[in-house]
Amino acid sequence: MINFQDKVSFIWSIAEVLRGPYKPEDYGKVILPLAVLRRFDCVLEKTGGSELDPQKHGASGAVEDEKVRLSSILEKLNDRFGTEFSETDYLSREQVKEDILNSDDIRQKAKNNTKENFKFAFERTFMDFVIDRMNTNQDFFMKILENPEFKAYIMEDMMNEVYGEVNS
């Protein structure tokens, strides 16, 4: 069992990762919710849950085209960043994208701006969406938080998709 000091150390290690995007006075707004989410994650891990079939619960479209695109994206990420992300990890990425697409504020900014201007608003809010989903797949999101090149790649790719879907 993890003792109290280990929990405190874990929370402060997250604060160190957040040092760039968040000011020290804002840590409390982020760390406490993350600690609560982590606790839920631990409880749910013990009790289990049902797995969703991505083909039944994903976006509409041709399944084979999606599998080819998915394989291509995963291969590019794994080759470029030396990772071993799976389809499950990709679903975490898609969850962040769906959260972004469901944001009225982001949708409005995408509709009312050029792609270049939209990029500024997107970059300011991207990490908020990532942190909201961080505990869903800790390995994937920690890579975003710890590797600036990986973060930039994911952010650019997702920004292009969000802008394209909103304006299509």
PDB file of C-alpha atoms in Angstrom:
ATOM      1  CA  MET A   1       0.000   0.000   0.000  1.00  0.00           C
ATOM      2  CA  ILE A   2       1.240   3.491  -0.855  1.00  0.00           C
ATOM      3  CA  ASN A   3       1.833   5.649   2.188  1.00  0.00           C
ATOM      4  CA  PHE A   4       0.760   9.259   2.542  1.00  0.00           C
ATOM      5  CA  GLN A   5       4.214  10.667   1.729  1.00  0.00           C
ATOM      6  CA  ASP A   6       4.295   8.713  -1.548  1.00  0.00           C
ATOM      7  CA  LYS A   7       0.950  10.267  -2.507  1.00  0.00           C
ATOM      8  CA  VAL A   8       2.231  13.745  -1.678  1.00  0.00           C
ATOM      9  CA  SER A   9       5.374  13.105  -3.731  1.00  0.00           C
ATOM     10  CA  PHE A  10       3.290  11.867  -6.658  1.00  0.00           C
ATOM     11  CA  ILE A  11       1.092  14.976  -6.582  1.00  0.00           C
ATOM     12  CA  TRP A  12       4.107  17.285  -6.459  1.00  0.00           C
ATOM     13  CA  SER A  13       5.722  15.408  -9.346  1.00  0.00           C
ATOM     14  CA  ILE A  14       2.634  16.267 -11.398  1.00  0.00           C
ATOM     15  CA  ALA A  15       3.016  19.879 -10.306  1.00  0.00           C
ATOM     16  CA  GLU A  16       6.573  19.839 -11.652  1.00  0.00           C
ATOM     17  CA  VAL A  17       5.317  18.607 -15.045  1.00  0.00           C
ATOM     18  CA  LEU A  18       2.673  21.359 -15.075  1.00  0.00           C
ATOM     19  CA  ARG A  19       5.190  24.074 -14.251  1.00  0.00           C
ATOM     20  CA  GLY A  20       5.261  25.255 -17.881  1.00  0.00           C
ATOM     21  CA  PRO A  21       1.568  25.586 -18.749  1.00  0.00           C
ATOM     22  CA  TYR A  22       0.355  26.615 -15.268  1.00  0.00           C
ATOM     23  CA  LYS A  23       1.442  29.330 -12.857  1.00  0.00           C
ATOM     24  CA  PRO A  24       2.253  28.136  -9.295  1.00  0.00           C
ATOM     25  CA  GLU A  25      -0.810  29.921  -7.921  1.00  0.00           C
ATOM     26  CA  ASP A  26      -2.971  27.828 -10.306  1.00  0.00           C
ATOM     27  CA  TYR A  27      -1.582  24.430  -9.211  1.00  0.00           C
ATOM     28  CA  GLY A  28      -4.325  23.994  -6.622  1.00  0.00           C
ATOM     29  CA  LYS A  29      -6.961  24.332  -9.322  1.00  0.00           C
ATOM     30  CA  VAL A  30      -5.342  21.485 -11.256  1.00  0.00           C
ATOM     31  CA  ILE A  31      -3.698  19.189  -8.695  1.00  0.00           C
ATOM     32  CA  LEU A  32      -6.730  18.563  -6.486  1.00  0.00           C
ATOM     33  CA  PRO A  33      -8.986  17.563  -9.405  1.00  0.00           C
ATOM     34  CA  LEU A  34      -6.199  15.352 -10.777  1.00  0.00           C
ATOM     35  CA  ALA A  35      -5.770  13.682  -7.378  1.00  0.00           C
ATOM     36  CA  VAL A  36      -9.525  13.053  -7.188  1.00  0.00           C
ATOM     37  CA  LEU A  37      -9.563  11.676 -10.746  1.00  0.00           C
ATOM     38  CA  ARG A  38      -6.597   9.440  -9.939  1.00  0.00           C
ATOM     39  CA  ARG A  39      -8.459   8.073  -6.923  1.00  0.00           C
ATOM     40  CA  PHE A  40     -11.486   7.306  -9.094  1.00  0.00           C
ATOM     41  CA  ASP A  41      -9.145   5.625 -11.566  1.00  0.00           C
ATOM     42  CA  CYS A  42      -7.695   3.428  -8.811  1.00  0.00           C
ATOM     43  CA  VAL A  43     -11.133   2.477  -7.498  1.00  0.00           C
ATOM     44  CA  LEU A  44     -12.481   1.702 -10.968  1.00  0.00           C
ATOM     45  CA  GLU A  45      -9.368  -0.301 -11.811  1.00  0.00           C
ATOM     46  CA  LYS A  46     -10.167  -2.666  -8.912  1.00  0.00           C
ATOM     47  CA  THR A  47     -13.873  -2.952  -9.718  1.00  0.00           C
ATOM     48  CA  GLY A  48     -13.425  -3.259 -13.461  1.00  0.00           C
ATOM     49  CA  GLY A  49     -15.632  -1.980 -16.187  1.00  0.00           C
ATOM     50  CA  SER A  50     -16.843  -2.853 -19.603  1.00  0.00           C
ATOM     51  CA  GLU A  51     -14.701  -2.330 -22.647  1.00  0.00           C
ATOM     52  CA  LEU A  52     -16.221  -0.473 -25.568  1.00  0.00           C
ATOM     53  CA  ASP A  53     -15.885  -1.938 -29.012  1.00  0.00           C
ATOM     54  CA  PRO A  54     -14.426   0.929 -31.081  1.00  0.00           C
ATOM     55  CA  GLN A  55     -16.252  -0.306 -34.176  1.00  0.00           C
ATOM     56  CA  LYS A  56     -19.620  -0.079 -32.425  1.00  0.00           C
ATOM     57  CA  HIS A  57     -19.012   3.117 -30.461  1.00  0.00           C
ATOM     58  CA  GLY A  58     -16.746   5.158 -32.726  1.00  0.00           C
ATOM     59  CA  ALA A  59     -17.377   7.701 -35.435  1.00  0.00           C
ATOM     60  CA  SER A  60     -19.300   6.668 -38.511  1.00  0.00           C
ATOM     61  CA  GLY A  61     -17.548   5.825 -41.764  1.00  0.00           C
ATOM     62  CA  ALA A  62     -15.986   2.900 -43.501  1.00  0.00           C
ATOM     63  CA  VAL A  63     -14.434   0.577 -40.920  1.00  0.00           C
ATOM     64  CA  GLU A  64     -11.618  -0.527 -43.211  1.00  0.00           C
ATOM     65  CA  ASP A  65     -10.638   3.065 -44.084  1.00  0.00           C
ATOM     66  CA  GLU A  66     -10.582   3.933 -40.394  1.00  0.00           C
ATOM     67  CA  LYS A  67      -8.411   0.892 -39.598  1.00  0.00           C
ATOM     68  CA  VAL A  68      -5.937   1.847 -42.338  1.00  0.00           C
ATOM     69  CA  ARG A  69      -5.812   5.451 -41.075  1.00  0.00           C
ATOM     70  CA  LEU A  70      -5.504   4.279 -37.473  1.00  0.00           C
ATOM     71  CA  SER A  71      -2.674   1.884 -38.321  1.00  0.00           C
ATOM     72  CA  SER A  72      -0.912   4.616 -40.272  1.00  0.00           C
ATOM     73  CA  ILE A  73      -1.160   7.150 -37.439  1.00  0.00           C
ATOM     74  CA  LEU A  74      -0.042   4.635 -34.808  1.00  0.00           C
ATOM     75  CA  GLU A  75       2.868   3.513 -36.961  1.00  0.00           C
ATOM     76  CA  LYS A  76       3.990   7.125 -37.491  1.00  0.00           C
ATOM     77  CA  LEU A  77       3.762   7.945 -33.784  1.00  0.00           C
ATOM     78  CA  ASN A  78       5.511   4.764 -32.675  1.00  0.00           C
ATOM     79  CA  ASP A  79       8.286   5.107 -35.261  1.00  0.00           C
ATOM     80  CA  ARG A  80       8.847   8.791 -34.643  1.00  0.00           C
ATOM     81  CA  PHE A  81       8.727   8.750 -30.838  1.00  0.00           C
ATOM     82  CA  GLY A  82       9.903   5.211 -30.011  1.00  0.00           C
ATOM     83  CA  THR A  83       6.610   4.316 -28.378  1.00  0.00           C
ATOM     84  CA  GLU A  84       4.378   1.258 -28.504  1.00  0.00           C
ATOM     85  CA  PHE A  85       0.969   2.909 -28.515  1.00  0.00           C
ATOM     86  CA  SER A  86      -1.980   0.687 -29.361  1.00  0.00           C
ATOM     87  CA  GLU A  87      -5.498   1.226 -30.646  1.00  0.00           C
ATOM     88  CA  THR A  88      -6.556   1.814 -27.040  1.00  0.00           C
ATOM     89  CA  ASP A  89      -4.073   4.684 -26.790  1.00  0.00           C
ATOM     90  CA  TYR A  90      -5.439   6.096 -30.027  1.00  0.00           C
ATOM     91  CA  LEU A  91      -8.916   6.084 -28.507  1.00  0.00           C
ATOM     92  CA  SER A  92      -7.575   8.385 -25.783  1.00  0.00           C
ATOM     93  CA  ARG A  93      -6.425  10.775 -28.491  1.00  0.00           C
ATOM     94  CA  GLU A  94      -9.845  10.585 -30.105  1.00  0.00           C
ATOM     95  CA  GLN A  95     -11.521  11.313 -26.758  1.00  0.00           C
ATOM     96  CA  VAL A  96      -9.531  14.524 -26.425  1.00  0.00           C
ATOM     97  CA  LYS A  97     -10.437  15.462 -29.997  1.00  0.00           C
ATOM     98  CA  GLU A  98     -14.130  14.767 -29.315  1.00  0.00           C
ATOM     99  CA  ASP A  99     -13.979  16.888 -26.144  1.00  0.00           C
ATOM    100  CA  ILE A 100     -12.481  19.691 -28.221  1.00  0.00           C
ATOM    101  CA  LEU A 101     -15.089  19.273 -30.965  1.00  0.00           C
ATOM    102  CA  ASN A 102     -17.843  19.397 -28.327  1.00  0.00           C
ATOM    103  CA  SER A 103     -16.575  22.730 -27.020  1.00  0.00           C
ATOM    104  CA  ASP A 104     -18.842  25.517 -28.274  1.00  0.00           C
ATOM    105  CA  ASP A 105     -16.042  28.013 -27.681  1.00  0.00           C
ATOM    106  CA  ILE A 106     -13.552  26.084 -29.853  1.00  0.00           C
ATOM    107  CA  ARG A 107     -16.158  25.469 -32.567  1.00  0.00           C
ATOM    108  CA  GLN A 108     -17.007  29.168 -32.679  1.00  0.00           C
ATOM    109  CA  LYS A 109     -13.335  30.150 -32.907  1.00  0.00           C
ATOM    110  CA  ALA A 110     -12.752  27.626 -35.708  1.00  0.00           C
ATOM    111  CA  LYS A 111     -15.728  28.934 -37.671  1.00  0.00           C
ATOM    112  CA  ASN A 112     -14.886  32.613 -37.219  1.00  0.00           C
ATOM    113  CA  ASN A 113     -11.137  32.584 -37.826  1.00  0.00           C
ATOM    114  CA  THR A 114      -8.587  31.607 -40.397  1.00  0.00           C
ATOM    115  CA  LYS A 115      -6.691  28.439 -39.605  1.00  0.00           C
ATOM    116  CA  GLU A 116      -3.635  30.512 -38.636  1.00  0.00           C
ATOM    117  CA  ASN A 117      -5.651  32.633 -36.159  1.00  0.00           C
ATOM    118  CA  PHE A 118      -7.522  29.583 -34.867  1.00  0.00           C
ATOM    119  CA  LYS A 119      -4.180  27.986 -34.053  1.00  0.00           C
ATOM    120  CA  PHE A 120      -3.497  30.584 -31.320  1.00  0.00           C
ATOM    121  CA  ALA A 121      -6.784  29.870 -29.520  1.00  0.00           C
ATOM    122  CA  PHE A 122      -6.356  26.133 -29.986  1.00  0.00           C
ATOM    123  CA  GLU A 123      -2.840  26.113 -28.528  1.00  0.00           C
ATOM    124  CA  ARG A 124      -3.996  28.056 -25.445  1.00  0.00           C
ATOM    125  CA  THR A 125      -6.728  25.525 -24.607  1.00  0.00           C
ATOM    126  CA  PHE A 126      -5.230  22.256 -25.874  1.00  0.00           C
ATOM    127  CA  MET A 127      -3.520  21.354 -22.593  1.00  0.00           C
ATOM    128  CA  ASP A 128      -6.730  21.997 -20.622  1.00  0.00           C
ATOM    129  CA  PHE A 129      -8.462  19.299 -22.659  1.00  0.00           C
ATOM    130  CA  VAL A 130      -5.469  16.956 -22.292  1.00  0.00           C
ATOM    131  CA  ILE A 131      -5.365  17.363 -18.520  1.00  0.00           C
ATOM    132  CA  ASP A 132      -9.110  16.738 -18.307  1.00  0.00           C
ATOM    133  CA  ARG A 133      -8.554  13.395 -20.017  1.00  0.00           C
ATOM    134  CA  MET A 134      -5.116  12.625 -18.537  1.00  0.00           C
ATOM    135  CA  ASN A 135      -6.127   9.834 -16.200  1.00  0.00           C
ATOM    136  CA  THR A 136      -7.969   7.993 -18.949  1.00  0.00           C
ATOM    137  CA  ASN A 137      -4.681   6.838 -20.363  1.00  0.00           C
ATOM    138  CA  GLN A 138      -1.785   8.019 -18.250  1.00  0.00           C
ATOM    139  CA  ASP A 139       1.034   6.758 -20.509  1.00  0.00           C
ATOM    140  CA  PHE A 140      -0.259   8.536 -23.601  1.00  0.00           C
ATOM    141  CA  PHE A 141      -0.945  11.800 -21.819  1.00  0.00           C
ATOM    142  CA  MET A 142       2.288  11.769 -19.826  1.00  0.00           C
ATOM    143  CA  LYS A 143       4.104  11.532 -23.177  1.00  0.00           C
ATOM    144  CA  ILE A 144       2.276  14.718 -24.234  1.00  0.00           C
ATOM    145  CA  LEU A 145       3.215  16.440 -20.967  1.00  0.00           C
ATOM    146  CA  GLU A 146       6.848  15.300 -20.939  1.00  0.00           C
ATOM    147  CA  ASN A 147       7.849  15.402 -24.612  1.00  0.00           C
ATOM    148  CA  PRO A 148       7.477  18.830 -26.265  1.00  0.00           C
ATOM    149  CA  GLU A 149       8.043  17.403 -29.759  1.00  0.00           C
ATOM    150  CA  PHE A 150       5.349  14.733 -29.262  1.00  0.00           C
ATOM    151  CA  LYS A 151       2.981  17.374 -27.820  1.00  0.00           C
ATOM    152  CA  ALA A 152       3.571  19.670 -30.801  1.00  0.00           C
ATOM    153  CA  TYR A 153       2.966  16.821 -33.262  1.00  0.00           C
ATOM    154  CA  ILE A 154      -0.273  15.703 -31.592  1.00  0.00           C
ATOM    155  CA  MET A 155      -1.463  19.287 -31.163  1.00  0.00           C
ATOM    156  CA  GLU A 156      -0.847  20.200 -34.813  1.00  0.00           C
ATOM    157  CA  ASP A 157      -2.479  17.002 -36.092  1.00  0.00           C
ATOM    158  CA  MET A 158      -5.534  17.444 -33.874  1.00  0.00           C
ATOM    159  CA  MET A 159      -5.834  21.157 -34.662  1.00  0.00           C
ATOM    160  CA  ASN A 160      -5.948  20.327 -38.397  1.00  0.00           C
ATOM    161  CA  GLU A 161      -8.646  17.713 -37.831  1.00  0.00           C
ATOM    162  CA  VAL A 162     -10.772  19.902 -35.540  1.00  0.00           C
ATOM    163  CA  TYR A 163     -10.564  22.854 -37.928  1.00  0.00           C
ATOM    164  CA  GLY A 164     -11.354  20.627 -40.925  1.00  0.00           C
ATOM    165  CA  GLU A 165     -14.330  18.936 -39.260  1.00  0.00           C
ATOM    166  CA  VAL A 166     -15.806  22.181 -37.982  1.00  0.00           C
ATOM    167  CA  ASN A 167     -15.478  23.857 -41.388  1.00  0.00           C
ATOM    168  CA  SER A 168     -16.472  20.983 -43.661  1.00  0.00           C
TER     169      SER A 168
END
